[in-house]
């Protein structure tokens, strides 16, 4: 494996030296290109995340439920659990679930929907969610996830909620074949439990119709690209903790074709590129599912900052008290990502196809070139 990686790096450097390319393995600089439009299906967008990323996925699903069809929540809790309090986040929402008042959170949701600060709850009621908690998780007590389930059942039908609580997993993103032993709780917080969680979550969200990968960790025919997160960051006077670079996996079937689905996955604390480089992006099983099922996978990134030393997504209010509403800075950033990838497919160029979900018809002289085989 080390020889393979070294060979890829040397080849990529040669390609970049000769002709340049926008792919992350060819890009040593901190100046990636903007995120492009892919004409993705606006009705087929979903989210997931682990730990702080799980809380972020919950926030995005609830607040932007008119745009999000479903979520996968790993080792996290209900919407607005921390209520803007660091103390409550560290105690109630991690290891004291009996202190979580679900009805209070449900009432808050209705209140904010009525005020227009989040989308109408009718959209959330029509969504789906997949909830995972490892039975050996001592970082976020499984009881916190049970509260997330209780919260979800106040809105969704039983058949739209899948729970997954019987794996003897520690606090981590769970995979089919990569990472630490299943019950461990240490860096990189990716555990091999022989359990394809990324697939299971997305398959539930997309109605049980997805093709399951046979193998993981192999070279894929799609493109993993770096993109500039700064140009998607809303105007904000404080510290956002948003990294300058994010990643996106474009399945080979979506490279030139509009109408693909979109899944945004949020890493947990200490799992961004500042801590793991691209390990979380490459080895958590999302891209393999995306390739087989024409789902664009987006891997946004956050970094550490004052009040957020572990590079977590904001689920307790370190940015401001709008952190879990539509006007929160990280929330608006995510919505900007959604709006960009669902905009017209860049491959259409000057020839604009009006046939949604149809392949762009391009003159042969303008046909996009295949990506360099770095």
PDB file of C-alpha atoms in Angstrom, residues 40-299:
ATOM      1  CA  UNK A  40     -27.953  17.573  -9.108  1.00  0.00           C
ATOM      2  CA  UNK A  41     -31.516  16.586  -8.243  1.00  0.00           C
ATOM      3  CA  UNK A  42     -32.863  19.085  -5.706  1.00  0.00           C
ATOM      4  CA  UNK A  43     -35.321  16.482  -4.403  1.00  0.00           C
ATOM      5  CA  UNK A  44     -32.629  13.853  -3.664  1.00  0.00           C
ATOM      6  CA  UNK A  45     -30.342  15.541  -1.112  1.00  0.00           C
ATOM      7  CA  UNK A  46     -29.420  13.897   2.183  1.00  0.00           C
ATOM      8  CA  UNK A  47     -26.965  14.345   5.059  1.00  0.00           C
ATOM      9  CA  UNK A  48     -25.184  12.295   7.694  1.00  0.00           C
ATOM     10  CA  UNK A  49     -22.509  12.699  10.328  1.00  0.00           C
ATOM     11  CA  UNK A  50     -20.803  11.290  13.388  1.00  0.00           C
ATOM     12  CA  UNK A  51     -20.572  12.916  16.831  1.00  0.00           C
ATOM     13  CA  UNK A  52     -20.428  16.704  16.283  1.00  0.00           C
ATOM     14  CA  UNK A  53     -21.080  15.912  12.626  1.00  0.00           C
ATOM     15  CA  UNK A  54     -24.122  13.901  13.705  1.00  0.00           C
ATOM     16  CA  UNK A  55     -25.477  16.896  15.568  1.00  0.00           C
ATOM     17  CA  UNK A  56     -24.731  19.040  12.502  1.00  0.00           C
ATOM     18  CA  UNK A  57     -26.584  16.609  10.251  1.00  0.00           C
ATOM     19  CA  UNK A  58     -29.588  16.765  12.580  1.00  0.00           C
ATOM     20  CA  UNK A  59     -29.519  20.569  12.520  1.00  0.00           C
ATOM     21  CA  UNK A  60     -29.317  20.733   8.745  1.00  0.00           C
ATOM     22  CA  UNK A  61     -32.106  18.190   8.319  1.00  0.00           C
ATOM     23  CA  UNK A  62     -34.467  19.978  10.715  1.00  0.00           C
ATOM     24  CA  UNK A  63     -33.698  23.579   9.752  1.00  0.00           C
ATOM     25  CA  UNK A  64     -33.517  22.966   5.984  1.00  0.00           C
ATOM     26  CA  UNK A  65     -36.022  20.124   5.832  1.00  0.00           C
ATOM     27  CA  UNK A  66     -37.573  21.554   2.646  1.00  0.00           C
ATOM     28  CA  UNK A  67     -34.257  20.755   0.947  1.00  0.00           C
ATOM     29  CA  UNK A  68     -33.198  17.583   2.808  1.00  0.00           C
ATOM     30  CA  UNK A  69     -34.955  14.257   2.298  1.00  0.00           C
ATOM     31  CA  UNK A  70     -33.218  12.317   5.059  1.00  0.00           C
ATOM     32  CA  UNK A  71     -30.370  12.006   7.529  1.00  0.00           C
ATOM     33  CA  UNK A  72     -28.042   9.462   9.081  1.00  0.00           C
ATOM     34  CA  UNK A  73     -27.073  10.248  12.680  1.00  0.00           C
ATOM     35  CA  UNK A  74     -24.144   8.486  14.354  1.00  0.00           C
ATOM     36  CA  UNK A  75     -23.346   8.924  18.058  1.00  0.00           C
ATOM     37  CA  UNK A  76     -25.243  12.176  18.551  1.00  0.00           C
ATOM     38  CA  UNK A  77     -28.487  13.495  19.979  1.00  0.00           C
ATOM     39  CA  UNK A  78     -31.662  15.440  19.241  1.00  0.00           C
ATOM     40  CA  UNK A  79     -31.991  18.815  17.565  1.00  0.00           C
ATOM     41  CA  UNK A  80     -31.128  21.829  19.770  1.00  0.00           C
ATOM     42  CA  UNK A  81     -29.948  19.513  22.548  1.00  0.00           C
ATOM     43  CA  UNK A  82     -27.283  21.909  23.853  1.00  0.00           C
ATOM     44  CA  UNK A  83     -29.595  24.932  23.697  1.00  0.00           C
ATOM     45  CA  UNK A  84     -26.629  27.237  23.180  1.00  0.00           C
ATOM     46  CA  UNK A  85     -24.843  26.053  26.323  1.00  0.00           C
ATOM     47  CA  UNK A  86     -21.351  24.548  26.349  1.00  0.00           C
ATOM     48  CA  UNK A  87     -22.020  23.062  29.787  1.00  0.00           C
ATOM     49  CA  UNK A  88     -25.223  21.385  28.641  1.00  0.00           C
ATOM     50  CA  UNK A  89     -23.437  20.096  25.539  1.00  0.00           C
ATOM     51  CA  UNK A  90     -20.659  18.500  27.577  1.00  0.00           C
ATOM     52  CA  UNK A  91     -22.971  17.024  30.196  1.00  0.00           C
ATOM     53  CA  UNK A  92     -26.584  16.385  29.210  1.00  0.00           C
ATOM     54  CA  UNK A  93     -25.965  15.862  25.495  1.00  0.00           C
ATOM     55  CA  UNK A  94     -23.050  13.473  25.979  1.00  0.00           C
ATOM     56  CA  UNK A  95     -23.451  11.481  29.170  1.00  0.00           C
ATOM     57  CA  UNK A  96     -26.563  12.595  31.090  1.00  0.00           C
ATOM     58  CA  UNK A  97     -29.472  11.789  28.776  1.00  0.00           C
ATOM     59  CA  UNK A  98     -32.000  11.784  31.618  1.00  0.00           C
ATOM     60  CA  UNK A  99     -31.580  15.558  31.753  1.00  0.00           C
ATOM     61  CA  UNK A 100     -32.685  15.994  28.122  1.00  0.00           C
ATOM     62  CA  UNK A 101     -36.255  17.286  27.933  1.00  0.00           C
ATOM     63  CA  UNK A 102     -37.449  16.064  24.544  1.00  0.00           C
ATOM     64  CA  UNK A 103     -40.792  17.870  24.724  1.00  0.00           C
ATOM     65  CA  UNK A 104     -38.974  21.151  25.270  1.00  0.00           C
ATOM     66  CA  UNK A 105     -36.926  20.511  22.116  1.00  0.00           C
ATOM     67  CA  UNK A 106     -40.052  19.600  20.152  1.00  0.00           C
ATOM     68  CA  UNK A 107     -41.726  22.808  21.306  1.00  0.00           C
ATOM     69  CA  UNK A 108     -38.653  24.821  20.289  1.00  0.00           C
ATOM     70  CA  UNK A 109     -38.798  23.229  16.827  1.00  0.00           C
ATOM     71  CA  UNK A 110     -42.433  24.219  16.335  1.00  0.00           C
ATOM     72  CA  UNK A 111     -41.756  27.725  17.629  1.00  0.00           C
ATOM     73  CA  UNK A 112     -38.866  28.310  15.228  1.00  0.00           C
ATOM     74  CA  UNK A 113     -40.805  26.837  12.318  1.00  0.00           C
ATOM     75  CA  UNK A 114     -43.692  29.200  13.010  1.00  0.00           C
ATOM     76  CA  UNK A 115     -41.305  32.157  13.102  1.00  0.00           C
ATOM     77  CA  UNK A 116     -39.705  31.096   9.808  1.00  0.00           C
ATOM     78  CA  UNK A 117     -36.263  30.593  11.357  1.00  0.00           C
ATOM     79  CA  UNK A 118     -36.361  26.968  10.215  1.00  0.00           C
ATOM     80  CA  UNK A 119     -38.425  25.299   7.485  1.00  0.00           C
ATOM     81  CA  UNK A 120     -42.008  24.151   8.237  1.00  0.00           C
ATOM     82  CA  UNK A 121     -42.045  20.923  10.251  1.00  0.00           C
ATOM     83  CA  UNK A 122     -44.246  19.262   7.613  1.00  0.00           C
ATOM     84  CA  UNK A 123     -41.128  18.724   5.510  1.00  0.00           C
ATOM     85  CA  UNK A 124     -39.259  17.098   8.399  1.00  0.00           C
ATOM     86  CA  UNK A 125     -42.286  14.918   9.078  1.00  0.00           C
ATOM     87  CA  UNK A 126     -42.004  13.531   5.537  1.00  0.00           C
ATOM     88  CA  UNK A 127     -38.285  12.766   5.847  1.00  0.00           C
ATOM     89  CA  UNK A 128     -36.346   9.687   6.896  1.00  0.00           C
ATOM     90  CA  UNK A 129     -33.618   9.135   9.461  1.00  0.00           C
ATOM     91  CA  UNK A 130     -31.203   6.346  10.373  1.00  0.00           C
ATOM     92  CA  UNK A 131     -29.908   6.372  13.955  1.00  0.00           C
ATOM     93  CA  UNK A 132     -26.760   4.532  15.036  1.00  0.00           C
ATOM     94  CA  UNK A 133     -25.244   4.223  18.498  1.00  0.00           C
ATOM     95  CA  UNK A 134     -22.541   1.734  19.427  1.00  0.00           C
ATOM     96  CA  UNK A 135     -23.276  -0.248  22.567  1.00  0.00           C
ATOM     97  CA  UNK A 136     -19.674   0.341  23.755  1.00  0.00           C
ATOM     98  CA  UNK A 137     -19.721   4.103  23.209  1.00  0.00           C
ATOM     99  CA  UNK A 138     -18.571   5.824  26.419  1.00  0.00           C
ATOM    100  CA  UNK A 139     -18.160   9.279  24.832  1.00  0.00           C
ATOM    101  CA  UNK A 140     -21.780   9.850  23.833  1.00  0.00           C
ATOM    102  CA  UNK A 141     -24.006   7.661  25.991  1.00  0.00           C
ATOM    103  CA  UNK A 142     -26.383   5.515  23.888  1.00  0.00           C
ATOM    104  CA  UNK A 143     -29.193   7.036  25.939  1.00  0.00           C
ATOM    105  CA  UNK A 144     -28.540  10.347  24.179  1.00  0.00           C
ATOM    106  CA  UNK A 145     -29.337   8.646  20.869  1.00  0.00           C
ATOM    107  CA  UNK A 146     -32.488   7.186  22.408  1.00  0.00           C
ATOM    108  CA  UNK A 147     -33.546  10.779  23.069  1.00  0.00           C
ATOM    109  CA  UNK A 148     -32.842  11.570  19.423  1.00  0.00           C
ATOM    110  CA  UNK A 149     -35.131   8.690  18.505  1.00  0.00           C
ATOM    111  CA  UNK A 150     -37.839  10.021  20.840  1.00  0.00           C
ATOM    112  CA  UNK A 151     -37.509  13.454  19.247  1.00  0.00           C
ATOM    113  CA  UNK A 152     -37.751  12.018  15.723  1.00  0.00           C
ATOM    114  CA  UNK A 153     -40.854   9.990  16.566  1.00  0.00           C
ATOM    115  CA  UNK A 154     -42.641  13.213  17.471  1.00  0.00           C
ATOM    116  CA  UNK A 155     -42.515  14.055  13.772  1.00  0.00           C
ATOM    117  CA  UNK A 156     -41.809  11.041  11.552  1.00  0.00           C
ATOM    118  CA  UNK A 157     -43.711   7.844  10.902  1.00  0.00           C
ATOM    119  CA  UNK A 158     -42.222   4.713  12.464  1.00  0.00           C
ATOM    120  CA  UNK A 159     -41.353   3.169   9.088  1.00  0.00           C
ATOM    121  CA  UNK A 160     -39.210   6.202   8.250  1.00  0.00           C
ATOM    122  CA  UNK A 161     -36.975   5.732  11.311  1.00  0.00           C
ATOM    123  CA  UNK A 162     -34.388   2.953  11.419  1.00  0.00           C
ATOM    124  CA  UNK A 163     -32.437   2.325  14.618  1.00  0.00           C
ATOM    125  CA  UNK A 164     -29.125   0.471  14.802  1.00  0.00           C
ATOM    126  CA  UNK A 165     -28.063  -0.058  18.425  1.00  0.00           C
ATOM    127  CA  UNK A 166     -26.748  -3.624  18.602  1.00  0.00           C
ATOM    128  CA  UNK A 167     -23.192  -3.273  17.288  1.00  0.00           C
ATOM    129  CA  UNK A 168     -20.530  -3.450  20.046  1.00  0.00           C
ATOM    130  CA  UNK A 169     -18.863  -0.319  18.706  1.00  0.00           C
ATOM    131  CA  UNK A 170     -17.026   2.473  20.436  1.00  0.00           C
ATOM    132  CA  UNK A 171     -17.359   6.156  19.607  1.00  0.00           C
ATOM    133  CA  UNK A 172     -16.423   6.273  15.918  1.00  0.00           C
ATOM    134  CA  UNK A 173     -17.593   6.202  12.331  1.00  0.00           C
ATOM    135  CA  UNK A 174     -18.267   2.548  11.558  1.00  0.00           C
ATOM    136  CA  UNK A 175     -17.050   0.774   8.429  1.00  0.00           C
ATOM    137  CA  UNK A 176     -17.082  -2.575   6.681  1.00  0.00           C
ATOM    138  CA  UNK A 177     -13.334  -3.145   6.694  1.00  0.00           C
ATOM    139  CA  UNK A 178     -11.229  -0.134   7.726  1.00  0.00           C
ATOM    140  CA  UNK A 179      -9.978   1.308  10.980  1.00  0.00           C
ATOM    141  CA  UNK A 180      -9.505   0.354  14.605  1.00  0.00           C
ATOM    142  CA  UNK A 181     -11.057  -2.649  16.313  1.00  0.00           C
ATOM    143  CA  UNK A 182     -14.799  -2.181  16.615  1.00  0.00           C
ATOM    144  CA  UNK A 183     -14.999  -1.370  20.322  1.00  0.00           C
ATOM    145  CA  UNK A 184     -12.082   1.055  20.458  1.00  0.00           C
ATOM    146  CA  UNK A 185     -12.284   4.819  21.003  1.00  0.00           C
ATOM    147  CA  UNK A 186      -9.138   6.453  19.674  1.00  0.00           C
ATOM    148  CA  UNK A 187      -7.846   8.284  16.628  1.00  0.00           C
ATOM    149  CA  UNK A 188      -8.844   8.293  13.841  1.00  0.00           C
ATOM    150  CA  UNK A 189     -12.244   7.394  15.337  1.00  0.00           C
ATOM    151  CA  UNK A 190     -12.960   5.119  12.389  1.00  0.00           C
ATOM    152  CA  UNK A 191     -13.714   1.537  13.427  1.00  0.00           C
ATOM    153  CA  UNK A 192     -13.823  -1.700  11.463  1.00  0.00           C
ATOM    154  CA  UNK A 193     -16.999  -3.415  12.658  1.00  0.00           C
ATOM    155  CA  UNK A 194     -17.753  -5.410   9.484  1.00  0.00           C
ATOM    156  CA  UNK A 195     -20.770  -3.124   9.247  1.00  0.00           C
ATOM    157  CA  UNK A 196     -21.165  -0.877   6.152  1.00  0.00           C
ATOM    158  CA  UNK A 197     -22.790   2.018   7.963  1.00  0.00           C
ATOM    159  CA  UNK A 198     -22.461   4.599   5.184  1.00  0.00           C
ATOM    160  CA  UNK A 199     -24.317   2.250   2.841  1.00  0.00           C
ATOM    161  CA  UNK A 200     -26.949   1.310   5.430  1.00  0.00           C
ATOM    162  CA  UNK A 201     -27.748   4.934   6.208  1.00  0.00           C
ATOM    163  CA  UNK A 202     -28.002   6.025   2.589  1.00  0.00           C
ATOM    164  CA  UNK A 203     -29.929   2.924   1.557  1.00  0.00           C
ATOM    165  CA  UNK A 204     -32.586   3.671   4.164  1.00  0.00           C
ATOM    166  CA  UNK A 205     -32.785   7.328   3.159  1.00  0.00           C
ATOM    167  CA  UNK A 206     -33.131   6.477  -0.531  1.00  0.00           C
ATOM    168  CA  UNK A 207     -35.862   3.896  -0.024  1.00  0.00           C
ATOM    169  CA  UNK A 208     -33.874   0.658   0.072  1.00  0.00           C
ATOM    170  CA  UNK A 209     -32.995   0.785  -3.606  1.00  0.00           C
ATOM    171  CA  UNK A 210     -29.229   1.320  -3.527  1.00  0.00           C
ATOM    172  CA  UNK A 211     -26.624  -1.108  -4.815  1.00  0.00           C
ATOM    173  CA  UNK A 212     -24.261  -2.311  -2.075  1.00  0.00           C
ATOM    174  CA  UNK A 213     -20.497  -2.128  -2.690  1.00  0.00           C
ATOM    175  CA  UNK A 214     -18.646  -5.428  -2.783  1.00  0.00           C
ATOM    176  CA  UNK A 215     -15.273  -3.919  -1.941  1.00  0.00           C
ATOM    177  CA  UNK A 216     -13.957  -0.828  -0.199  1.00  0.00           C
ATOM    178  CA  UNK A 217     -10.698   1.081  -0.305  1.00  0.00           C
ATOM    179  CA  UNK A 218      -9.963   0.375  -3.959  1.00  0.00           C
ATOM    180  CA  UNK A 219      -9.367   2.910  -6.710  1.00  0.00           C
ATOM    181  CA  UNK A 220     -12.664   4.304  -7.994  1.00  0.00           C
ATOM    182  CA  UNK A 221     -13.422   5.539 -11.521  1.00  0.00           C
ATOM    183  CA  UNK A 222     -14.913   8.831 -10.330  1.00  0.00           C
ATOM    184  CA  UNK A 223     -13.106  12.014  -9.300  1.00  0.00           C
ATOM    185  CA  UNK A 224     -12.177  13.197  -5.820  1.00  0.00           C
ATOM    186  CA  UNK A 225     -11.772  16.952  -6.077  1.00  0.00           C
ATOM    187  CA  UNK A 226     -10.745  19.674  -3.682  1.00  0.00           C
ATOM    188  CA  UNK A 227     -12.839  22.831  -3.729  1.00  0.00           C
ATOM    189  CA  UNK A 228     -12.556  26.308  -2.280  1.00  0.00           C
ATOM    190  CA  UNK A 229     -14.793  26.594   0.779  1.00  0.00           C
ATOM    191  CA  UNK A 230     -14.049  30.282   1.341  1.00  0.00           C
ATOM    192  CA  UNK A 231     -16.109  31.488  -1.608  1.00  0.00           C
ATOM    193  CA  UNK A 232     -19.132  29.642  -0.184  1.00  0.00           C
ATOM    194  CA  UNK A 233     -18.676  31.068   3.310  1.00  0.00           C
ATOM    195  CA  UNK A 234     -21.303  33.696   4.174  1.00  0.00           C
ATOM    196  CA  UNK A 235     -20.270  37.174   5.276  1.00  0.00           C
ATOM    197  CA  UNK A 236     -19.663  36.943   9.007  1.00  0.00           C
ATOM    198  CA  UNK A 237     -17.735  39.077  11.465  1.00  0.00           C
ATOM    199  CA  UNK A 238     -16.649  36.295  13.833  1.00  0.00           C
ATOM    200  CA  UNK A 239     -14.759  33.012  13.688  1.00  0.00           C
ATOM    201  CA  UNK A 240     -16.580  30.400  11.612  1.00  0.00           C
ATOM    202  CA  UNK A 241     -14.170  27.442  12.046  1.00  0.00           C
ATOM    203  CA  UNK A 242     -14.762  26.612   8.381  1.00  0.00           C
ATOM    204  CA  UNK A 243     -11.670  25.282   6.638  1.00  0.00           C
ATOM    205  CA  UNK A 244     -10.462  26.828   3.395  1.00  0.00           C
ATOM    206  CA  UNK A 245     -10.687  23.506   1.524  1.00  0.00           C
ATOM    207  CA  UNK A 246     -13.419  20.892   1.197  1.00  0.00           C
ATOM    208  CA  UNK A 247     -13.670  17.691  -0.855  1.00  0.00           C
ATOM    209  CA  UNK A 248     -16.234  16.240  -3.218  1.00  0.00           C
ATOM    210  CA  UNK A 249     -16.519  12.828  -4.878  1.00  0.00           C
ATOM    211  CA  UNK A 250     -18.031  12.930  -8.373  1.00  0.00           C
ATOM    212  CA  UNK A 251     -19.127   9.458  -9.509  1.00  0.00           C
ATOM    213  CA  UNK A 252     -18.162   8.565 -13.049  1.00  0.00           C
ATOM    214  CA  UNK A 253     -21.851   8.558 -13.966  1.00  0.00           C
ATOM    215  CA  UNK A 254     -22.253  12.158 -12.771  1.00  0.00           C
ATOM    216  CA  UNK A 255     -19.169  13.654 -14.414  1.00  0.00           C
ATOM    217  CA  UNK A 256     -21.111  14.783 -17.497  1.00  0.00           C
ATOM    218  CA  UNK A 257     -24.694  13.970 -16.513  1.00  0.00           C
ATOM    219  CA  UNK A 258     -27.089  16.121 -14.477  1.00  0.00           C
ATOM    220  CA  UNK A 259     -29.756  14.663 -12.191  1.00  0.00           C
ATOM    221  CA  UNK A 260     -27.549  12.830  -9.675  1.00  0.00           C
ATOM    222  CA  UNK A 261     -28.379  12.541  -5.999  1.00  0.00           C
ATOM    223  CA  UNK A 262     -26.316  14.363  -3.340  1.00  0.00           C
ATOM    224  CA  UNK A 263     -25.153  13.276   0.097  1.00  0.00           C
ATOM    225  CA  UNK A 264     -23.277  15.606   2.463  1.00  0.00           C
ATOM    226  CA  UNK A 265     -21.355  13.900   5.259  1.00  0.00           C
ATOM    227  CA  UNK A 266     -20.048  15.786   8.289  1.00  0.00           C
ATOM    228  CA  UNK A 267     -16.922  14.457   9.996  1.00  0.00           C
ATOM    229  CA  UNK A 268     -16.667  14.426  13.780  1.00  0.00           C
ATOM    230  CA  UNK A 269     -14.298  16.321  16.054  1.00  0.00           C
ATOM    231  CA  UNK A 270     -10.610  15.756  15.268  1.00  0.00           C
ATOM    232  CA  UNK A 271     -11.508  14.114  11.950  1.00  0.00           C
ATOM    233  CA  UNK A 272     -11.038  16.955   9.462  1.00  0.00           C
ATOM    234  CA  UNK A 273      -8.081  17.210   7.118  1.00  0.00           C
ATOM    235  CA  UNK A 274      -6.169  19.247   9.715  1.00  0.00           C
ATOM    236  CA  UNK A 275      -5.996  16.114  11.865  1.00  0.00           C
ATOM    237  CA  UNK A 276      -6.383  13.200   9.446  1.00  0.00           C
ATOM    238  CA  UNK A 277      -5.453  14.689   6.066  1.00  0.00           C
ATOM    239  CA  UNK A 278      -7.834  12.882   3.673  1.00  0.00           C
ATOM    240  CA  UNK A 279      -8.168   9.639   5.664  1.00  0.00           C
ATOM    241  CA  UNK A 280     -11.762  10.258   6.702  1.00  0.00           C
ATOM    242  CA  UNK A 281     -12.726  11.330   3.202  1.00  0.00           C
ATOM    243  CA  UNK A 282     -11.254   8.206   1.608  1.00  0.00           C
ATOM    244  CA  UNK A 283     -11.879   5.341   4.016  1.00  0.00           C
ATOM    245  CA  UNK A 284     -15.321   5.721   5.576  1.00  0.00           C
ATOM    246  CA  UNK A 285     -17.197   4.001   2.742  1.00  0.00           C
ATOM    247  CA  UNK A 286     -19.201   6.922   1.395  1.00  0.00           C
ATOM    248  CA  UNK A 287     -17.487   7.295  -1.981  1.00  0.00           C
ATOM    249  CA  UNK A 288     -17.946   3.639  -2.873  1.00  0.00           C
ATOM    250  CA  UNK A 289     -21.700   3.931  -2.299  1.00  0.00           C
ATOM    251  CA  UNK A 290     -21.771   7.150  -4.288  1.00  0.00           C
ATOM    252  CA  UNK A 291     -19.974   5.605  -7.274  1.00  0.00           C
ATOM    253  CA  UNK A 292     -22.352   2.659  -7.592  1.00  0.00           C
ATOM    254  CA  UNK A 293     -25.504   4.718  -7.166  1.00  0.00           C
ATOM    255  CA  UNK A 294     -24.729   8.060  -8.832  1.00  0.00           C
ATOM    256  CA  UNK A 295     -24.698   9.958  -5.554  1.00  0.00           C
ATOM    257  CA  UNK A 296     -22.359  12.941  -5.358  1.00  0.00           C
ATOM    258  CA  UNK A 297     -20.622  12.811  -1.970  1.00  0.00           C
ATOM    259  CA  UNK A 298     -19.588  16.107  -0.378  1.00  0.00           C
ATOM    260  CA  UNK A 299     -17.053  16.208   2.463  1.00  0.00           C
TER     261      UNK A 299
END
